Amino acid sequence: MRRYEAYKDSGVEWIGEIPAGWEATKLLFGLECAITDGPHETPEFFDEGIPFISAEAVSCGNGRIDFSHMRGFISKEYYEQCCEKYIPQVGDIYMIKSGATTGRVSIVDTDEIFTIWSPLAAIRCKRSKLLPWYAFYYFHSFEFQQQVEDGWTYGTQQNIGMRTLEKLQVCFPPLPEQQAIADYLDEKTAEIDSLIVDKQRQVELLREYRKSLISEAVTGKFKVPGLE
């Protein structure tokens, strides 16, 4: 890969040098508004209504919201109460902020009406400073995830505060470079995901073959080598 012509000290020890035209500073400075979350009480759930999203829908979604793992359906009236605090938008990023999957993220890529519960931190980028898809990939990076882990506190389970998240350090390239990085990672991660799916299919076929081999051997369907 081609390297940048000039680098400078980021001022952050664990990031080290960054390209000369980049900036490293707190996530807060790339946000449209303060990080928020959903209601902290448990609502009443119904057989139908508006999807209510929590941590499992983020942790199972491979970067997207998996609505098949939503917490349940809420009423329109309760949804409207939730909207007084936060209304989801395309490009918002959710990070799990409590529990065993703290730090996992997903991005909103649907216009479907839904809202979120308190285990999720809702992050909205200021697009004149930080593009959502670049931020989404940055939040997956080792450098950012290590900061999340270092910022954990422990009660009955690990968790990270929203104000702590706002203080974490992020690299801010110029916007055209953010877009180029996001486009590049879209392509490359899609290729990797496709390879993973192919490998998983191969693993499943091998597992089925293993079961079949064992079954046929122990039930006398064939004579194993070494027997007279």
Short mmCIF file of C-alpha atoms in Angstrom, two decimals:
data_model
loop_
_atom_site.label_atom_id
_atom_site.label_comp_id
_atom_site.label_asym_id
_atom_site.label_seq_id
_atom_site.Cartn_x
_atom_site.Cartn_y
_atom_site.Cartn_z
CA MET A 1 0.00 0.00 0.00
CA ARG A 2 1.15 3.53 -0.79
CA ARG A 3 2.11 5.56 2.26
CA TYR A 4 1.46 9.28 2.82
CA GLU A 5 4.33 11.63 1.98
CA ALA A 6 4.53 13.32 5.38
CA TYR A 7 3.58 12.37 8.93
CA LYS A 8 3.34 14.21 12.24
CA ASP A 9 3.03 13.31 15.91
CA SER A 10 -0.66 12.82 16.76
CA GLY A 11 -0.08 13.88 20.36
CA VAL A 12 -1.64 10.58 21.46
CA GLU A 13 0.93 8.00 22.52
CA TRP A 14 -0.91 4.87 21.41
CA ILE A 15 -1.83 6.37 17.99
CA GLY A 16 1.68 7.62 17.26
CA GLU A 17 2.27 9.38 13.96
CA ILE A 18 -0.58 10.29 11.62
CA PRO A 19 -0.61 11.81 8.11
CA ALA A 20 0.26 15.53 8.13
CA GLY A 21 -3.22 16.61 7.02
CA TRP A 22 -5.05 14.63 9.71
CA GLU A 23 -6.12 15.57 13.23
CA ALA A 24 -6.46 13.44 16.37
CA THR A 25 -8.82 14.74 19.01
CA LYS A 26 -11.81 13.81 21.18
CA LEU A 27 -14.81 12.14 19.57
CA LEU A 28 -16.93 14.92 21.10
CA PHE A 29 -15.67 17.41 18.49
CA GLY A 30 -17.06 15.25 15.68
CA LEU A 31 -20.57 14.95 17.09
CA GLU A 32 -23.77 16.73 16.07
CA CYS A 33 -25.09 16.44 19.62
CA ALA A 34 -24.21 14.83 22.92
CA ILE A 35 -24.27 11.03 23.01
CA THR A 36 -27.60 9.83 24.39
CA ASP A 37 -29.45 6.59 25.03
CA GLY A 38 -32.96 5.20 25.33
CA PRO A 39 -35.31 4.98 28.31
CA HIS A 40 -34.03 3.32 31.47
CA GLU A 41 -37.31 1.70 32.46
CA THR A 42 -38.70 -1.53 30.97
CA PRO A 43 -41.76 -0.78 28.80
CA GLU A 44 -44.79 -2.95 28.22
CA PHE A 45 -44.38 -5.21 25.19
CA PHE A 46 -47.02 -6.22 22.65
CA ASP A 47 -47.47 -8.76 19.83
CA GLU A 48 -47.18 -5.95 17.29
CA GLY A 49 -46.26 -2.29 17.24
CA ILE A 50 -43.01 -0.36 16.96
CA PRO A 51 -39.69 -2.28 17.26
CA PHE A 52 -37.79 -1.67 20.48
CA ILE A 53 -34.08 -2.31 19.95
CA SER A 54 -31.52 -3.32 22.56
CA ALA A 55 -28.02 -4.81 22.76
CA GLU A 56 -28.76 -8.19 21.18
CA ALA A 57 -29.96 -6.61 17.94
CA VAL A 58 -26.61 -4.81 17.70
CA SER A 59 -24.35 -7.68 18.75
CA CYS A 60 -26.02 -10.12 16.30
CA GLY A 61 -26.25 -7.78 13.32
CA ASN A 62 -22.70 -7.82 11.90
CA GLY A 63 -22.66 -4.03 11.86
CA ARG A 64 -26.35 -3.55 11.09
CA ILE A 65 -29.44 -3.71 13.30
CA ASP A 66 -30.82 -7.25 13.37
CA PHE A 67 -34.54 -6.69 13.87
CA SER A 68 -35.10 -10.42 14.38
CA HIS A 69 -33.30 -9.95 17.73
CA MET A 70 -35.24 -6.87 18.85
CA ARG A 71 -36.38 -6.69 22.47
CA GLY A 72 -40.07 -6.55 21.46
CA PHE A 73 -42.83 -4.25 20.19
CA ILE A 74 -43.92 -1.11 22.04
CA SER A 75 -47.02 1.05 21.67
CA LYS A 76 -47.16 4.18 19.54
CA GLU A 77 -47.82 6.21 22.69
CA TYR A 78 -44.68 4.95 24.41
CA TYR A 79 -42.68 5.46 21.20
CA GLU A 80 -43.77 9.10 21.14
CA GLN A 81 -42.56 9.48 24.73
CA CYS A 82 -39.18 8.04 23.69
CA CYS A 83 -39.01 10.52 20.79
CA GLU A 84 -38.97 13.39 23.27
CA LYS A 85 -35.43 12.23 24.13
CA TYR A 86 -34.14 10.68 20.90
CA ILE A 87 -35.37 9.89 17.36
CA PRO A 88 -33.24 7.48 15.28
CA GLN A 89 -31.84 8.72 11.96
CA VAL A 90 -30.06 6.98 9.09
CA GLY A 91 -26.34 7.21 9.81
CA ASP A 92 -26.66 7.10 13.60
CA ILE A 93 -24.27 4.67 15.23
CA TYR A 94 -25.15 2.54 18.25
CA MET A 95 -22.56 1.25 20.68
CA ILE A 96 -23.41 -1.24 23.39
CA LYS A 97 -22.42 0.48 26.63
CA SER A 98 -23.16 -2.22 29.21
CA GLY A 99 -22.94 -5.98 29.52
CA ALA A 100 -20.71 -8.69 28.06
CA THR A 101 -20.81 -7.19 24.54
CA THR A 102 -19.84 -3.64 25.54
CA GLY A 103 -18.12 -1.86 22.65
CA ARG A 104 -19.88 -3.57 19.75
CA VAL A 105 -21.38 -1.19 17.21
CA SER A 106 -23.95 -1.02 14.44
CA ILE A 107 -25.06 1.72 12.06
CA VAL A 108 -28.60 2.71 11.12
CA ASP A 109 -29.11 1.99 7.41
CA THR A 110 -32.90 1.83 7.32
CA ASP A 111 -35.81 4.29 7.39
CA GLU A 112 -37.89 1.81 9.42
CA ILE A 113 -39.48 3.39 12.49
CA PHE A 114 -38.03 2.05 15.76
CA THR A 115 -36.41 3.24 18.95
CA ILE A 116 -33.77 2.04 21.40
CA TRP A 117 -33.35 0.97 25.02
CA SER A 118 -30.80 2.23 27.57
CA PRO A 119 -27.96 -0.30 26.95
CA LEU A 120 -27.26 1.47 23.64
CA ALA A 121 -25.37 4.73 23.23
CA ALA A 122 -26.64 6.70 20.22
CA ILE A 123 -23.86 8.55 18.39
CA ARG A 124 -24.70 11.13 15.70
CA CYS A 125 -21.84 12.50 13.64
CA LYS A 126 -21.43 16.13 12.63
CA ARG A 127 -21.06 15.43 8.91
CA SER A 128 -19.00 18.55 8.29
CA LYS A 129 -16.36 16.96 10.55
CA LEU A 130 -16.94 13.20 10.77
CA LEU A 131 -18.67 10.95 8.23
CA PRO A 132 -20.84 8.18 9.73
CA TRP A 133 -19.39 5.28 7.75
CA TYR A 134 -15.81 6.33 8.48
CA ALA A 135 -16.72 6.62 12.18
CA PHE A 136 -18.41 3.22 12.04
CA TYR A 137 -15.21 1.59 10.80
CA TYR A 138 -13.04 3.60 13.18
CA PHE A 139 -15.11 2.38 16.13
CA HIS A 140 -14.24 -1.19 15.09
CA SER A 141 -10.51 -0.49 15.15
CA PHE A 142 -8.21 -1.97 17.77
CA GLU A 143 -7.10 1.54 18.77
CA PHE A 144 -10.64 2.67 19.56
CA GLN A 145 -11.81 -0.59 21.12
CA GLN A 146 -8.80 -0.57 23.44
CA GLN A 147 -9.85 2.87 24.66
CA VAL A 148 -13.37 1.56 25.28
CA GLU A 149 -11.97 -1.33 27.30
CA ASP A 150 -9.68 1.00 29.27
CA GLY A 151 -12.72 3.18 30.04
CA TRP A 152 -14.86 0.37 31.42
CA THR A 153 -16.11 0.48 34.95
CA TYR A 154 -17.48 -2.53 36.78
CA GLY A 155 -20.57 -2.96 38.93
CA THR A 156 -22.65 -6.05 38.39
CA GLN A 157 -21.33 -5.94 34.79
CA GLN A 158 -18.90 -3.96 32.68
CA ASN A 159 -20.13 -0.65 31.30
CA ILE A 160 -18.87 2.62 29.86
CA GLY A 161 -20.41 6.05 30.39
CA MET A 162 -21.56 8.26 27.55
CA ARG A 163 -19.43 11.18 28.71
CA THR A 164 -16.43 8.83 28.80
CA LEU A 165 -17.14 7.80 25.19
CA GLU A 166 -17.16 11.45 24.12
CA LYS A 167 -13.62 11.87 25.47
CA LEU A 168 -12.12 8.98 23.49
CA GLN A 169 -9.57 9.91 20.83
CA VAL A 170 -10.40 9.65 17.12
CA CYS A 171 -8.36 10.33 13.97
CA PHE A 172 -10.04 12.90 11.73
CA PRO A 173 -8.80 12.83 8.12
CA PRO A 174 -10.13 15.46 5.69
CA LEU A 175 -13.67 14.56 4.56
CA PRO A 176 -12.69 13.33 1.05
CA GLU A 177 -10.20 10.94 2.65
CA GLN A 178 -12.79 9.76 5.16
CA GLN A 179 -15.11 8.94 2.27
CA ALA A 180 -12.33 7.16 0.36
CA ILE A 181 -11.39 5.11 3.43
CA ALA A 182 -15.02 4.13 4.04
CA ASP A 183 -15.51 3.16 0.37
CA TYR A 184 -12.32 1.09 0.39
CA LEU A 185 -13.32 -0.71 3.59
CA ASP A 186 -16.84 -1.34 2.24
CA GLU A 187 -15.29 -3.19 -0.70
CA LYS A 188 -12.62 -5.08 1.22
CA THR A 189 -14.79 -6.10 4.18
CA ALA A 190 -17.48 -7.34 1.77
CA GLU A 191 -14.86 -9.54 0.13
CA ILE A 192 -13.74 -10.86 3.52
CA ASP A 193 -17.35 -11.47 4.62
CA SER A 194 -17.95 -13.45 1.43
CA LEU A 195 -14.88 -15.59 2.10
CA ILE A 196 -16.06 -16.19 5.67
CA VAL A 197 -19.46 -17.37 4.40
CA ASP A 198 -17.77 -19.74 1.92
CA LYS A 199 -15.52 -21.13 4.64
CA GLN A 200 -18.49 -21.58 6.97
CA ARG A 201 -20.27 -23.59 4.26
CA GLN A 202 -17.18 -25.76 3.87
CA VAL A 203 -16.97 -26.28 7.62
CA GLU A 204 -20.64 -27.31 7.75
CA LEU A 205 -20.13 -29.78 4.90
CA LEU A 206 -17.10 -31.25 6.67
CA ARG A 207 -19.08 -31.56 9.91
CA GLU A 208 -21.85 -33.39 8.09
CA TYR A 209 -19.29 -35.67 6.46
CA ARG A 210 -17.74 -36.35 9.88
CA LYS A 211 -21.13 -37.31 11.34
CA SER A 212 -21.89 -39.53 8.36
CA LEU A 213 -18.49 -41.20 8.54
CA ILE A 214 -18.87 -41.96 12.24
CA SER A 215 -22.44 -43.23 11.79
CA GLU A 216 -21.56 -45.55 8.92
CA ALA A 217 -18.48 -46.90 10.71
CA VAL A 218 -20.21 -47.70 14.00
CA THR A 219 -23.30 -49.23 12.35
CA GLY A 220 -21.36 -51.53 10.00
CA LYS A 221 -22.16 -49.79 6.74
CA PHE A 222 -18.58 -50.40 5.64
CA LYS A 223 -15.61 -52.39 6.82
CA VAL A 224 -12.89 -50.24 8.32
CA PRO A 225 -9.29 -50.78 7.14
CA GLY A 226 -7.24 -53.23 9.22
CA LEU A 227 -10.02 -55.76 9.80
CA GLU A 228 -9.68 -59.25 8.25
#
